[in-house]
Amino acid sequence: MLDTWTLLIIDDCAADRKIYRRYLLKDPHQSYQILEADCAEEGLALCQKIRCDAILLDFCLPDMSGIELFDQMQQEIFKTSVPVIMLTGRGDEEVAVQVMKRGALDYLVKHNLTQDVLQLAVRNAIKQSCLQAQLSKTQERQRLIATTALRIRQSLNLEQILNTAVAEVQQLLKCDRVMVYQFAPDTDGKIVASSVESFRTVALCDRVAAGEEAGELLAGSRGKIPLLCTLPPAPLPNPQSPIPYIYELGLCNCVSLKEQFNTNANLVVPINLSNNGNPTPKLWGLLIAHQNSGERQWQTDDAEMLNEVSVQLAIAIQQAELLAQTQAALAKEKQLNVFKSQIIATVSHEYRTPLTSILAAASTLAKHNQQLDESKQQRFLGIIEQKARYMSKLVDNMLLVNQFELEKPKFKPIPLDLLQFFADLIEQERETTGDRHELIFQITGHTQGFWGDRGLLQQIFINLMSNAIKYSPDGGTVEFHLIGKESEVIFYIQDRGIGIPIKDQENLFQSFCRGSNVDTIPGTGLGLAIAKGCVELHGGDITLFSEVGQGTKVTVSLPKVFPIDQLSPSST
C-alpha cells in the first residue's frame, strides 16, 4: 500500500490546476491528496491549516508574485522545509535563478510540462526534502549527543557522571524521568541515579540476570538497536513510525516496569562495558527513560539516541572505574610504604634494647664465667632467654600483621575444647609471669560445640594477656573470664593497670597505635590490631573499656560455628 502525500497547487488558472491534478493522480508510484488554491491569500490560509508534503506554486498570481508568496511562507509558516516547485509560463532563466536561490527545489515551464515530467519532479522533490530533513535531524541529533557526551565525560567521578547523564538525557529526550540501574553480583542491583530526586527504590525483577548470562542474552542483538523488551522479534520500524509501549526488561522473569513505576511508557537500553578483550560485553546496568504523563509514542530515533548515549556513558563509567582502581592501588601502595617504614622503625627501636641486654649478658658470661656462681649464671641465661623470646614474639607479630595488611591469613576452624585450651594457656602464662601478678581463670555456662582456629585463638589470648600484664607494672590481679552461651562464647580479660586515655581509645585497634600514657613501658602497638584481625576472621567482635588508673577490660565474642558459606577459598 502506497503512502499518501498531501500536495497543494496554488495557481489562478483552473484549467492548469485540472491538468496537474489529472497528471498526478495517474502516477503509478505514488498516491496523492491534492488541495487547490487560486490566489496567494487562499494558499497561505491552507498552508497554515494543513501540513503539506509539497507545493506547486505558480509564478504569476493575481494578488502577489510567486516569489513574494514563497518568501512569506518561509518567514511565517514553515518551521521545517516544505519542497516548493515553481511553475511559470515563461522560460525565464533569471526567474529560475531567483527561485532556486530562495530554496525552491525545482522549476518547471508550463508549456514544456508533460505527465511524466511532473510526476518525476514531484516525487524527486518530496524525496529530496525527506532526505534533507532526515540529514538535518541526524546532524542535530549527533550534535546533541556529542554535547551530551562531552558533559558526561567532563568528570571522572562516577556519581557525578551518572547524575549528569540522567539530567542530560532527560533534556535530550524531553521525557519525565531518566534512571540508571546498576546490576550487582549477588543481589538484584539498585537504582544509582535518577533525574527526579523523589523516586522509589525497587527491585526490577525477582532475579536479575547479570554478568555472562545477561551478556549472552544481549549478544544476539549485535548490529541492532539493543532494546530490552518482551515484544516479539521484528525489524526496526520506519524512523518516523512510533514504537509500541516498551516496559519490560526481557532479561529473565522480570516484572513489569510499568507496574512498578506507574509509568505509561519506558525505553530501556543496556550499559555495556568492554570485557578485557572478551567479545561478550559486561552488562554493567541499564539506562531507562520513563514517561509518566500523557501518551508517549517512542520513535526509533529516541531509541538510537538513548543507545548512543549509553555507549558514551559506558566509556565514562569505565574511565571512572579505572581511575578509582588506580587511586586505590596508589593509596594501598602508599599505605604499604608507610607500614614498611613503621615496621623498620619499630624493629630498629624495639630490637635495640633486648639485643643490648642479650649482648651484655652473653659478654659477661663469656668473660667472667669462672668467677660467677651458678645462680648468677642462671640469672644471665634467664635474661638472654627472656629477651630472645621477646624478639621472637616481635618477629611473629610483625609477620602476622604483614599478613593482615596484604592478605588475610588462612582460617582453618576445627572443633576445640575451649575449657582445656584456655586452661593450658593460662598455666603456661603463670609459669612465665612473676609473683607480682595473680592470674584468675573463671568459667560460666557451657562451651561445648565450638569451632575455631587454634593458632588464631592463641594469638588473641597471648596478645591480650601480655598487654594486661605489661600495662599493670605494679602487679595485681589479671582476670580471664570464659562465658559459654547457646550460639556463642564470650571471654574477657580485665586488669587493674594504668588504663588508657579516652582520646587514645578510638585508634588502639590500628597497627602501631599505643596509649599516650605508656611512658617507658616497651611495646609495638601491634597486640590489639592482631587480636582484632584474628577475632574478625572468626566472625566475632572485640570491644574495649578502660579508665585511666583503674585498668582495662577487653571483651571478645565469637560464634560457636562459623558459617560455611562465609569461608574464603583459602580457608578450606
Coordinates of C-alpha atoms in Angstrom, one line a residue:
M1 CA 0.0 0.0 0.0
L2 CA 1.4 3.4 -1.1
D3 CA 1.8 6.3 1.4
T4 CA -0.4 9.2 0.6
W5 CA 1.3 12.6 0.2
T6 CA -0.6 15.9 0.6
L7 CA 0.1 18.3 -2.3
L8 CA -1.0 21.9 -2.6
I9 CA -1.5 23.5 -6.0
I10 CA -1.5 27.3 -6.0
D11 CA -2.4 28.6 -9.5
D12 CA -5.0 31.1 -10.6
C13 CA -5.7 29.1 -13.8
A14 CA -8.4 26.4 -13.1
A15 CA -7.6 24.6 -16.4
D16 CA -3.9 24.3 -15.4
R17 CA -4.8 23.0 -12.0
K18 CA -7.1 20.4 -13.6
I19 CA -4.2 19.2 -15.8
Y20 CA -1.8 19.0 -12.9
R21 CA -4.4 17.0 -10.8
R22 CA -5.0 14.6 -13.7
Y23 CA -1.3 14.0 -14.3
L24 CA -0.5 13.4 -10.6
L25 CA -3.5 11.1 -9.9
K26 CA -2.3 8.9 -12.8
D27 CA 1.1 8.4 -11.0
P28 CA 1.5 4.6 -10.6
H29 CA 4.3 5.0 -8.0
Q30 CA 2.6 7.4 -5.6
S31 CA -0.8 8.3 -4.1
Y32 CA -1.7 12.0 -3.5
Q33 CA -4.3 14.1 -1.6
I34 CA -4.5 17.2 -3.7
L35 CA -5.6 20.7 -2.4
E36 CA -6.1 23.7 -4.6
A37 CA -5.9 27.5 -4.2
D38 CA -6.4 30.2 -6.9
C39 CA -4.6 33.0 -5.1
A40 CA -1.8 33.7 -2.6
E41 CA -4.1 34.5 0.2
E42 CA -6.0 31.3 0.0
G43 CA -2.8 29.4 -0.4
L44 CA -1.4 30.9 2.8
A45 CA -4.6 30.0 4.7
L46 CA -4.4 26.3 3.5
C47 CA -0.7 26.1 4.5
Q48 CA -1.5 27.3 8.0
K49 CA -4.3 24.8 8.4
I50 CA -2.8 21.7 6.7
R51 CA 0.7 20.2 6.7
C52 CA 1.6 19.8 3.1
D53 CA 4.3 17.4 1.7
A54 CA 4.9 19.6 -1.4
I55 CA 3.6 22.7 -3.1
L56 CA 3.2 23.5 -6.8
L57 CA 3.4 27.3 -6.9
D58 CA 2.6 29.5 -10.0
F59 CA 4.9 32.4 -10.5
C60 CA 2.2 34.8 -11.6
L61 CA -0.7 35.2 -9.1
P62 CA -3.4 37.9 -9.0
D63 CA -2.5 39.2 -5.5
M64 CA 1.3 38.8 -5.4
S65 CA 4.1 37.1 -7.3
G66 CA 5.1 33.5 -6.6
I67 CA 8.4 34.6 -5.2
E68 CA 6.8 37.0 -2.8
L69 CA 4.4 34.3 -1.6
F70 CA 7.3 31.9 -1.2
D71 CA 9.3 34.4 0.9
Q72 CA 6.2 34.9 3.1
M73 CA 5.7 31.2 3.5
Q74 CA 9.3 30.7 4.6
Q75 CA 9.0 33.5 7.2
E76 CA 5.6 33.0 8.6
I77 CA 4.6 29.3 8.2
F78 CA 7.3 26.8 7.5
K79 CA 9.3 25.7 10.6
T80 CA 10.6 22.8 8.6
S81 CA 11.4 22.8 4.9
V82 CA 8.5 22.0 2.6
P83 CA 9.5 21.4 -1.0
V84 CA 8.3 24.0 -3.4
I85 CA 8.2 23.6 -7.2
M86 CA 7.8 26.9 -9.1
L87 CA 5.7 26.9 -12.3
T88 CA 5.7 29.7 -14.9
G89 CA 4.5 30.2 -18.4
R90 CA 7.8 31.8 -19.4
G91 CA 11.1 30.1 -19.8
D92 CA 13.0 32.8 -18.0
E93 CA 16.3 31.6 -16.6
E94 CA 16.7 34.7 -14.4
V95 CA 13.4 33.8 -12.6
A96 CA 14.7 30.3 -12.2
V97 CA 17.9 31.5 -10.5
Q98 CA 15.9 33.8 -8.1
V99 CA 13.6 30.9 -7.1
M100 CA 16.3 28.3 -6.6
K101 CA 18.4 30.8 -4.5
R102 CA 15.4 31.2 -2.2
G103 CA 15.2 27.5 -1.6
A104 CA 12.8 26.1 -4.1
L105 CA 13.6 22.5 -5.1
D106 CA 12.7 22.7 -8.8
Y107 CA 11.5 25.0 -11.6
L108 CA 9.1 23.9 -14.4
V109 CA 8.0 25.7 -17.5
K110 CA 4.3 25.1 -18.2
H111 CA 4.3 24.8 -22.0
N112 CA 7.0 22.1 -21.7
L113 CA 5.3 20.2 -18.9
T114 CA 4.3 16.5 -19.5
Q115 CA 2.7 13.9 -17.3
D116 CA 6.0 12.0 -16.8
V117 CA 8.0 15.2 -16.1
L118 CA 5.5 16.4 -13.5
Q119 CA 5.2 13.1 -11.7
L120 CA 9.0 12.6 -11.6
A121 CA 9.6 16.2 -10.4
V122 CA 7.1 16.0 -7.6
R123 CA 8.4 12.6 -6.4
N124 CA 12.0 13.7 -6.5
A125 CA 11.3 17.0 -4.7
I126 CA 9.5 15.2 -1.9
K127 CA 12.1 12.5 -1.6
Q128 CA 14.9 15.1 -1.6
S129 CA 13.1 17.1 1.0
C130 CA 12.7 14.0 3.2
L131 CA 16.4 13.2 2.8
Q132 CA 17.4 16.7 3.7
A133 CA 15.1 16.7 6.7
Q134 CA 16.5 13.4 7.8
L135 CA 20.1 14.6 7.3
S136 CA 19.3 17.8 9.3
K137 CA 17.7 15.7 12.0
T138 CA 20.6 13.3 12.1
Q139 CA 23.1 16.2 12.3
E140 CA 21.2 17.8 15.1
R141 CA 20.9 14.5 16.9
Q142 CA 24.7 14.0 16.5
R143 CA 25.3 17.5 17.8
L144 CA 23.1 16.9 20.8
I145 CA 24.6 13.5 21.5
A146 CA 28.1 15.0 21.2
T147 CA 27.2 17.8 23.6
T148 CA 25.7 15.3 26.0
A149 CA 28.7 13.0 25.8
L150 CA 31.1 16.0 26.4
R151 CA 29.2 16.9 29.5
I152 CA 29.0 13.4 30.8
R153 CA 32.7 12.9 30.3
Q154 CA 33.8 16.2 31.8
S155 CA 34.2 14.4 35.2
L156 CA 35.9 11.2 36.3
N157 CA 33.8 11.0 39.5
L158 CA 31.3 8.1 39.0
E159 CA 28.5 9.7 41.0
Q160 CA 28.8 13.0 39.1
I161 CA 28.9 11.2 35.8
L162 CA 25.7 9.3 36.4
N163 CA 23.9 12.3 37.8
T164 CA 25.0 14.4 34.7
A165 CA 23.9 11.6 32.4
V166 CA 20.4 11.3 33.7
A167 CA 19.9 15.1 33.6
E168 CA 21.3 15.4 30.1
V169 CA 19.3 12.5 28.7
Q170 CA 16.1 13.9 30.2
Q171 CA 16.7 17.1 28.3
L172 CA 17.7 15.2 25.2
L173 CA 14.6 13.1 25.0
K174 CA 12.2 15.5 26.7
C175 CA 10.8 12.8 28.9
D176 CA 9.7 12.8 32.5
R177 CA 12.4 10.8 34.2
V178 CA 15.7 9.1 33.3
M179 CA 17.3 6.5 35.6
V180 CA 20.4 4.4 35.8
Y181 CA 20.1 0.9 37.2
Q182 CA 23.3 -0.9 38.2
F183 CA 23.5 -4.7 38.5
A184 CA 25.2 -6.2 41.5
P185 CA 26.9 -9.6 41.6
D186 CA 25.0 -11.1 44.5
T187 CA 21.8 -9.0 44.6
D188 CA 19.1 -7.6 42.4
G189 CA 21.0 -4.4 41.9
K190 CA 19.8 -0.9 42.6
I191 CA 18.9 2.5 41.1
V192 CA 22.1 4.6 41.3
A193 CA 21.0 7.8 39.6
S194 CA 17.7 9.5 38.8
S195 CA 16.8 12.8 37.1
V196 CA 14.0 13.1 39.6
E197 CA 15.0 13.1 43.3
S198 CA 11.9 11.7 44.8
F199 CA 11.8 8.1 43.4
R200 CA 11.1 4.7 44.9
T201 CA 14.0 2.3 45.0
V202 CA 12.6 -1.0 43.9
A203 CA 14.0 -4.3 42.6
L204 CA 13.4 -4.6 38.9
C205 CA 12.9 -8.3 39.0
D206 CA 12.9 -11.3 41.3
R207 CA 16.2 -12.4 39.9
V208 CA 18.2 -10.2 37.6
A209 CA 20.5 -11.8 35.0
A210 CA 23.9 -10.3 35.2
G211 CA 27.5 -10.9 34.1
E212 CA 27.9 -13.6 31.4
E213 CA 24.3 -14.7 31.4
A214 CA 23.0 -11.3 30.6
G215 CA 25.8 -10.7 28.2
E216 CA 24.8 -13.8 26.2
L217 CA 21.2 -12.6 26.1
L218 CA 22.4 -9.3 24.5
A219 CA 25.0 -10.8 22.2
G220 CA 22.2 -11.9 19.8
S221 CA 21.2 -8.4 19.2
R222 CA 24.6 -7.3 17.9
G223 CA 24.2 -4.9 15.0
K224 CA 20.7 -3.9 16.0
I225 CA 19.4 -1.3 18.5
P226 CA 19.7 -3.3 21.7
L227 CA 16.2 -2.6 23.1
L228 CA 15.4 -4.8 26.0
C229 CA 11.8 -5.7 25.8
T230 CA 9.4 -8.6 25.7
L231 CA 8.0 -7.7 22.3
P232 CA 8.3 -10.4 19.5
P233 CA 11.5 -10.1 17.4
A234 CA 10.8 -7.8 14.4
P235 CA 12.7 -5.5 12.1
L236 CA 13.2 -1.9 13.3
P237 CA 10.2 0.2 12.3
N238 CA 10.3 3.1 9.9
P239 CA 12.2 6.0 11.6
Q240 CA 9.0 8.1 11.6
S241 CA 6.8 5.4 13.0
P242 CA 6.2 5.0 16.7
I243 CA 7.5 2.1 18.8
P244 CA 4.8 0.4 20.9
Y245 CA 5.0 0.5 24.7
I246 CA 8.3 -0.9 25.8
Y247 CA 8.1 -1.6 29.5
E248 CA 9.7 -4.9 30.3
L249 CA 13.4 -5.7 30.5
G250 CA 13.2 -9.2 29.0
L251 CA 16.3 -10.4 30.8
C252 CA 14.6 -13.1 32.9
N253 CA 11.4 -13.5 34.8
C254 CA 11.1 -9.7 35.0
V255 CA 8.1 -8.0 36.4
S256 CA 6.7 -5.0 34.5
L257 CA 8.5 -1.7 34.9
K258 CA 5.2 -0.1 34.0
E259 CA 3.5 -1.6 37.1
Q260 CA 6.5 -0.9 39.4
F261 CA 7.0 2.8 38.4
N262 CA 3.4 3.6 37.4
T263 CA 4.6 4.8 34.0
N264 CA 2.9 4.8 30.7
A265 CA 5.9 4.1 28.5
N266 CA 9.6 3.2 29.1
L267 CA 12.6 2.9 26.9
V268 CA 15.4 0.7 28.1
V269 CA 18.9 0.1 26.7
P270 CA 21.9 -1.7 28.3
I271 CA 25.1 -0.1 29.5
N272 CA 27.8 -2.5 28.3
L273 CA 31.4 -2.2 29.3
S274 CA 34.3 -3.8 27.4
N275 CA 35.2 -7.1 29.0
N276 CA 39.0 -7.4 28.8
G277 CA 39.1 -8.5 25.2
N278 CA 36.1 -10.9 25.6
P279 CA 33.7 -10.5 22.6
T280 CA 30.8 -10.7 25.0
P281 CA 30.5 -7.3 26.8
K282 CA 30.0 -7.0 30.5
L283 CA 26.5 -5.8 31.3
W284 CA 27.0 -3.1 33.9
G285 CA 23.5 -1.8 34.1
L286 CA 20.5 -0.2 32.3
L287 CA 19.7 3.3 31.1
I288 CA 16.0 3.8 31.4
A289 CA 13.8 6.6 30.1
H290 CA 10.3 6.9 31.6
Q291 CA 7.3 8.8 30.5
N292 CA 4.8 9.3 33.4
S293 CA 2.5 12.0 31.9
G294 CA 0.4 11.8 28.8
E295 CA 0.8 9.5 25.8
R296 CA 4.3 8.9 24.6
Q297 CA 5.0 7.0 21.3
W298 CA 8.7 6.4 21.3
Q299 CA 10.4 6.9 18.0
T300 CA 13.2 4.8 16.6
D301 CA 15.3 8.0 16.8
D302 CA 14.7 8.1 20.5
A303 CA 15.9 4.6 20.9
E304 CA 19.0 5.2 18.8
M305 CA 19.9 8.4 20.7
L306 CA 19.5 6.6 24.1
N307 CA 21.6 3.8 22.8
E308 CA 24.4 6.1 21.6
V309 CA 24.3 8.0 24.9
S310 CA 24.6 4.6 26.7
V311 CA 27.8 3.9 24.7
Q312 CA 29.3 7.2 25.8
L313 CA 28.2 6.6 29.3
A314 CA 29.8 3.2 29.3
I315 CA 33.1 4.8 28.3
A316 CA 32.8 7.4 31.0
I317 CA 32.0 4.7 33.6
Q318 CA 34.9 2.6 32.6
Q319 CA 37.3 5.6 32.8
A320 CA 35.9 6.5 36.2
E321 CA 36.3 2.9 37.5
L322 CA 39.8 2.7 36.1
L323 CA 40.7 6.0 37.8
A324 CA 39.2 4.7 41.1
Q325 CA 41.2 1.4 40.8
T326 CA 44.4 3.3 40.1
Q327 CA 43.8 5.7 43.0
A328 CA 43.0 2.7 45.3
A329 CA 46.2 1.0 44.2
L330 CA 48.2 4.1 44.8
A331 CA 46.6 4.6 48.2
K332 CA 47.3 0.9 49.0
E333 CA 50.9 1.3 47.9
K334 CA 51.3 4.5 50.0
Q335 CA 49.8 2.6 52.9
L336 CA 52.2 -0.3 52.5
N337 CA 55.1 2.1 52.2
V338 CA 54.1 3.8 55.5
F339 CA 53.6 0.4 57.0
K340 CA 57.0 -0.8 55.9
S341 CA 58.6 2.4 57.4
Q342 CA 56.7 1.8 60.6
I343 CA 58.0 -1.8 60.7
I344 CA 61.6 -0.7 60.1
A345 CA 61.3 2.0 62.8
T346 CA 59.7 -0.3 65.3
V347 CA 62.1 -3.2 64.7
S348 CA 65.1 -1.0 65.0
H349 CA 63.8 0.6 68.2
E350 CA 62.3 -2.5 69.8
Y351 CA 65.2 -4.8 68.9
R352 CA 67.9 -2.4 70.2
T353 CA 67.1 -2.7 73.9
P354 CA 66.7 -6.5 74.2
L355 CA 69.6 -7.1 71.9
T356 CA 71.8 -4.9 74.0
S357 CA 70.7 -6.9 77.1
I358 CA 71.4 -10.2 75.3
L359 CA 74.9 -9.0 74.2
A360 CA 75.7 -7.7 77.7
A361 CA 74.6 -10.9 79.4
A362 CA 76.4 -13.1 76.9
S363 CA 79.6 -11.0 77.1
T364 CA 79.5 -11.2 80.9
L365 CA 79.1 -15.0 80.8
A366 CA 82.0 -15.3 78.3
K367 CA 84.4 -13.1 80.2
H368 CA 83.6 -13.9 83.8
N369 CA 82.1 -17.4 83.6
Q370 CA 84.7 -18.8 86.2
Q371 CA 84.0 -16.0 88.7
L372 CA 80.2 -16.3 88.6
D373 CA 78.4 -18.7 90.9
E374 CA 75.6 -20.8 89.4
S375 CA 72.8 -18.5 90.5
K376 CA 74.3 -15.6 88.7
Q377 CA 75.0 -17.7 85.6
Q378 CA 71.3 -18.8 85.6
R379 CA 70.2 -15.2 86.0
F380 CA 72.2 -14.1 83.0
L381 CA 70.9 -17.1 81.0
G382 CA 67.4 -16.2 82.0
I383 CA 67.9 -12.6 80.7
I384 CA 69.1 -14.0 77.4
E385 CA 66.2 -16.4 77.1
Q386 CA 63.6 -13.8 78.1
K387 CA 64.9 -11.2 75.7
A388 CA 65.2 -13.8 72.9
R389 CA 61.6 -14.8 73.4
Y390 CA 60.5 -11.2 73.3
M391 CA 62.4 -10.7 70.0
S392 CA 60.9 -13.9 68.6
K393 CA 57.4 -12.8 69.6
L394 CA 58.1 -9.4 67.9
V395 CA 59.1 -11.1 64.7
D396 CA 55.9 -13.3 64.8
N397 CA 53.8 -10.3 65.4
M398 CA 55.4 -8.4 62.5
L399 CA 54.8 -11.3 60.1
L400 CA 51.2 -11.7 61.3
V401 CA 50.4 -8.0 60.9
N402 CA 52.0 -8.1 57.5
Q403 CA 49.7 -10.9 56.5
F404 CA 46.7 -8.9 57.7
E405 CA 47.9 -5.9 55.6
L406 CA 48.5 -7.8 52.4
E407 CA 46.0 -10.7 52.6
K408 CA 44.1 -12.4 55.3
P409 CA 45.8 -15.4 57.0
K410 CA 44.2 -18.8 56.3
F411 CA 41.4 -19.6 58.6
K412 CA 41.2 -23.3 59.5
P413 CA 38.5 -24.0 62.1
I414 CA 38.4 -27.3 64.0
P415 CA 36.4 -28.5 67.0
L416 CA 38.0 -27.2 70.2
D417 CA 37.6 -27.9 73.9
L418 CA 37.8 -24.3 74.9
L419 CA 37.9 -25.0 78.6
Q420 CA 41.0 -27.2 78.2
F421 CA 42.5 -24.9 75.6
F422 CA 42.4 -21.8 77.7
A423 CA 43.3 -23.7 80.9
D424 CA 46.6 -24.8 79.2
L425 CA 47.4 -21.2 78.0
I426 CA 46.7 -19.8 81.5
E427 CA 49.0 -22.4 83.0
Q428 CA 51.8 -21.5 80.5
E429 CA 51.3 -17.8 81.3
R430 CA 51.6 -18.4 85.0
E431 CA 54.9 -20.2 84.5
T432 CA 56.5 -17.1 82.8
T433 CA 54.7 -14.4 84.9
G434 CA 56.4 -13.2 88.1
D435 CA 54.9 -13.3 91.6
R436 CA 53.7 -9.8 91.4
H437 CA 50.7 -10.8 89.1
E438 CA 48.0 -13.2 90.0
L439 CA 46.1 -14.8 87.1
I440 CA 42.5 -15.7 87.8
F441 CA 40.5 -18.1 85.5
Q442 CA 36.7 -18.3 85.8
I443 CA 34.2 -20.2 83.6
T444 CA 30.5 -19.7 83.3
G445 CA 28.0 -21.7 81.1
H446 CA 28.8 -24.4 78.6
T447 CA 31.4 -24.0 75.9
Q448 CA 30.9 -27.3 74.0
G449 CA 30.4 -27.3 70.3
F450 CA 32.9 -24.6 69.5
W451 CA 34.8 -24.5 66.2
G452 CA 37.8 -22.2 65.8
D453 CA 41.3 -21.8 64.6
R454 CA 43.8 -22.9 67.3
G455 CA 46.6 -20.7 66.1
L456 CA 44.5 -17.5 65.8
L457 CA 42.8 -18.1 69.1
Q458 CA 46.2 -18.5 70.7
Q459 CA 47.3 -15.1 69.2
I460 CA 44.2 -13.4 70.6
F461 CA 44.9 -14.8 74.1
I462 CA 48.6 -14.2 74.2
N463 CA 48.4 -10.6 72.9
L464 CA 45.5 -9.6 75.2
M465 CA 47.0 -11.3 78.2
S466 CA 50.5 -10.0 77.7
N467 CA 49.1 -6.4 77.4
A468 CA 47.1 -6.9 80.6
I469 CA 50.3 -8.0 82.4
K470 CA 52.6 -5.5 80.8
Y471 CA 50.4 -2.5 81.4
S472 CA 50.0 -3.4 85.1
P473 CA 53.5 -2.6 86.1
D474 CA 52.7 -2.5 89.8
G475 CA 51.3 -6.0 89.7
G476 CA 47.9 -7.1 90.9
T477 CA 45.2 -9.5 89.6
V478 CA 44.5 -10.2 85.9
E479 CA 41.2 -11.9 85.4
F480 CA 40.2 -14.2 82.5
H481 CA 36.5 -15.0 82.3
L482 CA 35.1 -17.5 79.8
I483 CA 31.3 -17.5 79.3
G484 CA 29.6 -20.1 77.2
K485 CA 26.2 -19.4 75.6
E486 CA 23.8 -21.2 73.2
S487 CA 25.4 -20.0 70.0
E488 CA 28.4 -18.0 71.0
V489 CA 31.2 -17.9 73.5
I490 CA 32.4 -14.7 75.3
F491 CA 35.6 -14.1 77.1
Y492 CA 37.2 -11.1 78.6
I493 CA 40.5 -10.1 80.2
Q494 CA 40.5 -7.5 82.9
D495 CA 43.4 -5.9 84.6
R496 CA 43.9 -3.2 87.3
G497 CA 46.7 -1.4 85.4
I498 CA 47.4 2.1 84.1
G499 CA 44.3 2.2 81.8
I500 CA 44.0 4.1 78.5
P501 CA 43.1 7.8 78.0
I502 CA 39.7 8.2 76.2
K503 CA 41.3 10.2 73.4
D504 CA 43.6 7.3 72.6
Q505 CA 40.9 4.5 72.6
E506 CA 39.5 5.2 69.2
N507 CA 42.6 4.2 67.3
L508 CA 44.0 1.5 69.6
F509 CA 42.9 -1.4 67.2
Q510 CA 45.1 0.1 64.4
S511 CA 48.7 -1.1 63.9
F512 CA 51.4 0.7 65.8
C513 CA 49.0 2.8 67.9
R514 CA 49.6 3.0 71.7
G515 CA 48.2 4.9 74.6
S516 CA 49.8 8.3 75.3
N517 CA 50.5 7.3 78.9
V518 CA 52.6 4.2 78.4
D519 CA 55.8 6.2 79.3
T520 CA 58.8 3.8 79.2
I521 CA 56.8 0.6 79.0
P522 CA 58.1 -1.2 75.9
G523 CA 55.7 -2.2 73.1
T524 CA 55.0 -2.1 69.4
G525 CA 51.3 -1.2 69.3
L526 CA 50.5 -4.4 67.4
G527 CA 48.8 -6.5 70.0
L528 CA 45.3 -5.2 69.8
A529 CA 45.5 -4.9 65.9
I530 CA 46.5 -8.6 65.8
A531 CA 43.7 -9.6 68.2
K532 CA 41.1 -7.7 66.2
G533 CA 42.2 -9.3 62.9
C534 CA 42.0 -12.8 64.4
V535 CA 38.6 -12.1 66.0
E536 CA 37.2 -10.9 62.7
L537 CA 38.4 -14.0 60.9
H538 CA 36.2 -16.0 63.3
G539 CA 33.3 -13.7 62.5
G540 CA 33.3 -12.2 66.0
D541 CA 33.6 -8.9 67.7
I542 CA 36.1 -7.3 70.1
T543 CA 35.4 -4.3 72.3
L544 CA 37.4 -2.3 74.9
F545 CA 36.5 -0.4 78.0
S546 CA 39.2 1.4 80.0
E547 CA 39.7 4.1 82.6
V548 CA 43.0 5.8 83.4
G549 CA 44.3 4.5 86.7
Q550 CA 41.5 1.9 87.0
G551 CA 42.5 -0.7 84.4
T552 CA 41.3 -2.1 81.1
K553 CA 38.7 -4.7 80.1
V554 CA 38.8 -6.3 76.6
T555 CA 35.8 -8.4 75.6
V556 CA 35.7 -10.9 72.7
S557 CA 32.6 -12.6 71.4
L558 CA 32.9 -15.5 68.9
P559 CA 30.2 -17.6 67.2
K560 CA 30.4 -21.2 68.1
V561 CA 30.1 -22.3 64.5
F562 CA 31.4 -20.1 61.7
P563 CA 29.0 -20.1 58.6
I564 CA 30.5 -22.3 55.9
D565 CA 29.3 -20.0 53.1
Q566 CA 31.5 -17.2 54.6
L567 CA 34.7 -19.2 54.5
S568 CA 37.2 -17.9 51.9
P569 CA 38.7 -20.3 49.4
S570 CA 42.0 -20.1 51.2
S571 CA 40.3 -21.3 54.4
T572 CA 39.1 -24.6 53.0

